[in-house]
Coordinates of C-alpha atoms in Angstrom, one line a residue:
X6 CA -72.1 -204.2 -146.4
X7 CA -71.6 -203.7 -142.4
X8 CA -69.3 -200.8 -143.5
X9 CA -72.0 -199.1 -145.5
X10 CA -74.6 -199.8 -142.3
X11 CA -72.0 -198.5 -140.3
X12 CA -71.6 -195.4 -142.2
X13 CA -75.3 -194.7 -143.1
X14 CA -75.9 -194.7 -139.1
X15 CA -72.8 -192.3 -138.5
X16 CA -74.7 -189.9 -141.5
X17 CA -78.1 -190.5 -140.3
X18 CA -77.5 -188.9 -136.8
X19 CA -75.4 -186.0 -138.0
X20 CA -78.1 -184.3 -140.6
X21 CA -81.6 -183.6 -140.6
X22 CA -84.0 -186.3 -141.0
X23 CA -88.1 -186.2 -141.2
X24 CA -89.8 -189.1 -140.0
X25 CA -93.9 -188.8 -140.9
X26 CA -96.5 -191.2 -139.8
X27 CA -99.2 -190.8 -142.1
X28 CA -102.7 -192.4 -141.5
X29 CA -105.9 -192.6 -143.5
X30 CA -109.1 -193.0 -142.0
X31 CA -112.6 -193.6 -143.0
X32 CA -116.1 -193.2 -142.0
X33 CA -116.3 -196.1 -141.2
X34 CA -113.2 -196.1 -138.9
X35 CA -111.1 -198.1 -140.7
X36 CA -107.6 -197.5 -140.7
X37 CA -104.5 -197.1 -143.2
X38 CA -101.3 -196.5 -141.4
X39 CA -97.8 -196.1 -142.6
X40 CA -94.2 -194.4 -140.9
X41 CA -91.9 -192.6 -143.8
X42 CA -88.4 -191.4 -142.7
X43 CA -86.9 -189.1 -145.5
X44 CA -83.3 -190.3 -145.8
X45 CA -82.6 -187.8 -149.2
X46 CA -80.4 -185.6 -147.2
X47 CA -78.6 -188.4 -146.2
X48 CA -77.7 -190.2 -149.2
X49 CA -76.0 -186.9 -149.9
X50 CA -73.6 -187.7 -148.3
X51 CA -72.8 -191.0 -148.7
X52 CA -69.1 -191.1 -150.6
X53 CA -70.4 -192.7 -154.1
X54 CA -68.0 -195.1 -154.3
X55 CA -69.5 -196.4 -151.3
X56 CA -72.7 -196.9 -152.5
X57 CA -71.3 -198.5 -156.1
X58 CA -69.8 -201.3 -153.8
X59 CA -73.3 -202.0 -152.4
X60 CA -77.2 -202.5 -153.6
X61 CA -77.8 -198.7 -155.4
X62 CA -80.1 -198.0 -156.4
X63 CA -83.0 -199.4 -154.6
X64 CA -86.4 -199.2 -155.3
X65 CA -88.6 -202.0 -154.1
X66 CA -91.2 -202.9 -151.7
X67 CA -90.9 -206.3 -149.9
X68 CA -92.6 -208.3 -147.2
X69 CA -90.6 -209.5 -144.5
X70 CA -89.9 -213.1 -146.5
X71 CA -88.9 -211.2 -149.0
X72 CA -86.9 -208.7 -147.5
X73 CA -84.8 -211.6 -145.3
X74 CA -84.4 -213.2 -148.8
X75 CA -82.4 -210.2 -150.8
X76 CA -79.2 -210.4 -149.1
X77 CA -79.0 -206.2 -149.2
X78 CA -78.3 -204.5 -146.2
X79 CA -81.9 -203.7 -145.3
X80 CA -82.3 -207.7 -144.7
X81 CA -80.2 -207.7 -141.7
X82 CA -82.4 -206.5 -139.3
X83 CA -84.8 -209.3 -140.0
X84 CA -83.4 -212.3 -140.0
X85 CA -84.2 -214.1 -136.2
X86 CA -87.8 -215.8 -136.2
X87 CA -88.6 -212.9 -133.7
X88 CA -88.1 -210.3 -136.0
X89 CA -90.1 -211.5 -138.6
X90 CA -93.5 -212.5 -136.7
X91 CA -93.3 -208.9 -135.3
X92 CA -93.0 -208.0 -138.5
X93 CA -94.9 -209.9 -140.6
X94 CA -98.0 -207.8 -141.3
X95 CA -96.0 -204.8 -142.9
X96 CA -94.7 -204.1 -146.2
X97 CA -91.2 -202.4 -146.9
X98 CA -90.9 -199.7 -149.3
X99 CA -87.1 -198.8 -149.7
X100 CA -85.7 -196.3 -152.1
X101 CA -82.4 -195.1 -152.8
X102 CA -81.5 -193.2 -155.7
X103 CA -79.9 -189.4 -156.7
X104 CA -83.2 -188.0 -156.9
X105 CA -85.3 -189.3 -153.7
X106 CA -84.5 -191.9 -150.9
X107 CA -86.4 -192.6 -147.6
X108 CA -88.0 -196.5 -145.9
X109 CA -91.5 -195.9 -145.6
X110 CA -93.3 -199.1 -143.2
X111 CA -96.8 -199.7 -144.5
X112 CA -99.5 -201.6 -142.1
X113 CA -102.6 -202.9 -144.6
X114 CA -105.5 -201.3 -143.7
X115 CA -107.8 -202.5 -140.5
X116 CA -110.5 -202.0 -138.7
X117 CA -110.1 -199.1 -135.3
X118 CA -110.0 -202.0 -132.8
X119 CA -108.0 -204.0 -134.9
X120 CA -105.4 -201.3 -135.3
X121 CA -104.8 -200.6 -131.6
X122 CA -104.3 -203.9 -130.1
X123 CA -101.9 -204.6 -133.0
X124 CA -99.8 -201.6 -131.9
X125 CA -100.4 -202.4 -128.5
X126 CA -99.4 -206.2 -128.9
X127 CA -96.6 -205.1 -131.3
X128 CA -95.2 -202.8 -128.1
X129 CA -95.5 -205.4 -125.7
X130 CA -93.5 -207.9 -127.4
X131 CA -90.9 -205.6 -128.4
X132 CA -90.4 -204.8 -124.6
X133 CA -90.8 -208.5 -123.8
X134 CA -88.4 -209.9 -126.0
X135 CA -85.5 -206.6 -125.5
X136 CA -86.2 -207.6 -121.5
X137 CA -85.3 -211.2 -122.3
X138 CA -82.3 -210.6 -124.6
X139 CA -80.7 -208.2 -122.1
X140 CA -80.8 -210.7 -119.3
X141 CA -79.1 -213.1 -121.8
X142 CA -76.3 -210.7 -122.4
X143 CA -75.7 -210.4 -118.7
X144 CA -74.3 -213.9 -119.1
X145 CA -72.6 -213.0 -123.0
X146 CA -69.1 -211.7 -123.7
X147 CA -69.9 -208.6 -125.4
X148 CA -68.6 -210.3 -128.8
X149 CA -71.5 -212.5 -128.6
X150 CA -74.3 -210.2 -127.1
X151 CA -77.4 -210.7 -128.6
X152 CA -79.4 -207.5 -130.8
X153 CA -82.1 -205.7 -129.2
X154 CA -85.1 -205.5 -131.6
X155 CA -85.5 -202.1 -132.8
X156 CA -87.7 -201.4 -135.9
X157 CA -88.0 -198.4 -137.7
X158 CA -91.2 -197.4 -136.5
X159 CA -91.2 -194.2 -134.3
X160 CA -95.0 -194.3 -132.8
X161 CA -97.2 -196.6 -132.1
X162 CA -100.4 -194.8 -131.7
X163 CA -103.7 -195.7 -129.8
X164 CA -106.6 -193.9 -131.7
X165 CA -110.0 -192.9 -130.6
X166 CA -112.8 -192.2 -133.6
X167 CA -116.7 -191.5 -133.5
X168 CA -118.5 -189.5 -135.9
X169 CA -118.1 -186.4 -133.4
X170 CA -114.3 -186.4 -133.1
X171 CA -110.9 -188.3 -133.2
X172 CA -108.0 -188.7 -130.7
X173 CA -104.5 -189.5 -130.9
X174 CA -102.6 -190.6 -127.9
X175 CA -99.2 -192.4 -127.6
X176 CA -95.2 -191.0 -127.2
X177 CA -92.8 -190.9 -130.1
X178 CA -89.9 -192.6 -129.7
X179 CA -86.6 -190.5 -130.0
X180 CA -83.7 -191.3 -132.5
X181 CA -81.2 -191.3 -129.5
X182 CA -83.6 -193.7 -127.5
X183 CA -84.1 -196.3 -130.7
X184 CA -80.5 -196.8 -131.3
X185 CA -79.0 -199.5 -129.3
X186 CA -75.3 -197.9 -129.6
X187 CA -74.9 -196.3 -126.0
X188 CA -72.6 -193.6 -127.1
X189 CA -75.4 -192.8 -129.9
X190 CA -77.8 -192.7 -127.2
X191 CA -75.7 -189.7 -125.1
X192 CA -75.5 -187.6 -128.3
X193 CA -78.9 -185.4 -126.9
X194 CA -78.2 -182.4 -129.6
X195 CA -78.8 -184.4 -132.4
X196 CA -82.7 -184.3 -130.9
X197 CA -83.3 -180.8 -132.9
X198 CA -82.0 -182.1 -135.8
X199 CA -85.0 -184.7 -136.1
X200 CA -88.1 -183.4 -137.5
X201 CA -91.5 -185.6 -136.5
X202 CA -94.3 -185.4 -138.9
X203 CA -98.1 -186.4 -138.5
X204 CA -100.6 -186.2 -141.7
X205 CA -104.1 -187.6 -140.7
X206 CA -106.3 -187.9 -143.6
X207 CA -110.1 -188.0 -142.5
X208 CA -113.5 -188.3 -144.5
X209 CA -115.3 -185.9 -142.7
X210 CA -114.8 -182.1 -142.6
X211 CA -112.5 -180.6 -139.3
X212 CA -114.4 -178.4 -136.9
X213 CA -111.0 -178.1 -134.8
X214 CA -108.3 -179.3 -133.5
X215 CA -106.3 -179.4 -129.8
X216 CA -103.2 -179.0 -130.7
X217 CA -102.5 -174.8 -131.8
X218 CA -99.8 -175.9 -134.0
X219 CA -101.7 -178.3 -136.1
X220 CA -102.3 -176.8 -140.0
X221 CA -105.6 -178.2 -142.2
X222 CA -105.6 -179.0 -145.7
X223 CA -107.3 -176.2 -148.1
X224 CA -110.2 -179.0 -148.3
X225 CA -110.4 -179.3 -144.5
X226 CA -110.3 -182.7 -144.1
X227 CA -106.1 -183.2 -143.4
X228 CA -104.2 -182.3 -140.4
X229 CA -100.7 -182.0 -140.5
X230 CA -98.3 -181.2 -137.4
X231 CA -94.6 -180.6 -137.6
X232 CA -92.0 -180.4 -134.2
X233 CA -88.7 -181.5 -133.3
X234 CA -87.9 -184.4 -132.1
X235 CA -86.3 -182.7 -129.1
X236 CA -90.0 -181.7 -128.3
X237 CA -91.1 -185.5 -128.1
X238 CA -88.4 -186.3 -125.3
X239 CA -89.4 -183.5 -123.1
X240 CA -92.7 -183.8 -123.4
X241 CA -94.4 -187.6 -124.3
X242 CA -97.9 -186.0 -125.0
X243 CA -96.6 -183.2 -126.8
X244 CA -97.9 -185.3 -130.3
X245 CA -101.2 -186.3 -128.4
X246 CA -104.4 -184.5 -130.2
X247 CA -108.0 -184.3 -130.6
X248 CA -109.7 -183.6 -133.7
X249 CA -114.2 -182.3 -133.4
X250 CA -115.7 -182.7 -136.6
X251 CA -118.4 -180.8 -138.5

């Protein structure tokens, strides 16, 4: 199993990947959230006798207790108490197969305020605990150097929404920055290779939007905007935008 982790990781950063963070939201303000990374081209190249060794094919969607309980290699980044309370409130939606594979982190729907002080809370203890477990390791041999927490969630967003408009504001964070493998996180070229993704789904008809890039749905009510990675590192804001309504 670590071998297959191992391998996966080594794949991941040397093809093209699309991460999307797709959110729903309603008149009312309510929010549905989820972050999809496409992982098709990937698997691609995964030797297949490498993948008959291990769980394939996967298709299931588990909660955190569940996930911890499989055994597969998706568990192991979930298994200290830490990991699951951060994690607790999502479900996981893993799919492996010839035809389709990607890990797509789902957040049940809540309320506007609700939303951001879980991302916000989720962010601060993230930091909080990676701050504590790098002091430890100061004291570890590196054979016993403890994880830092990284889930596979690449933005946590802090959104703004009134019956006149909608604004999105918060970095992305870059492949090269989530990995906790140092020489992973000097590999800056791999940064173009990374698509980013947003699709925000809204109720109301779009008047316009900030961002020149973004594209609308033919029923004007979906925005979707596409850039590299590479332009997230250089730019935090670059994936900040407002939306005026009809």
């Amino acid at each position: 199993m670590k071998q297959l982790s191992i391998l996966l990781l080594g794949i991941f950063l040397l093809t093209s990947c699309e991460i999307t963070e797709k959110v729903y939201i309603d008149k009312q303000g309510n929010v549905s959230y989820s972050s999809n990374m496409d992982l098709t081209q990937m698997m691609e190249m995964v030797p297949k006798d490498e993948l008959k060794e291990n769980d394939y094919p996967i298709d299931s969607i588990f909660t955190v207790d569940g996930i911890t309980k499989s055994q597969t290699e998706f568990s192991k980044g979930f298994e200290g108490d830490e990991e699951k309370e951060l994690m607790k409130n999502f479900k996981i939606h893993v799919k492996l197969d010839d035809d389709e594979s990607f890990m797509n982190m789902i957040l049940d729907k809540k309320n506007l305020n609700d939303f951001n002080s879980f991302m916000s809370n989720l962010s601060s203890d993230i930091e909080r605990i990676n701050t504590k477990r790098l002091k430890q390791n100061e004291k570890l041999p590196d054979s016993a150097q403890l994880d830092l927490i990284d889930i596979p969630i690449f933005s946590m967003p802090k959104l703004s929404y009134n019956k006149k408009s909608f604004k999105r504001t918060g970095p992305i964070k870059s492949i090269t920055e989530s990995s906790n493998n140092e020489q992973m996180k000097g590999m800056e070229g791999l940064k173009d290779m990374v698509r980013f993704k947003l699709e925000y789904h809204f109720e109301r008809p779009i008047k316009s939007v900030s961002d020149k890039s973004a594209r609308l749905s033919p029923d004007g009510k979906t925005v979707y905007i596409e850039k590299p990675m590479s332009i997230a590192v250089e730019d935090p804001k670059a994936f900040d935008f407002e939306v005026k309504f009809k």
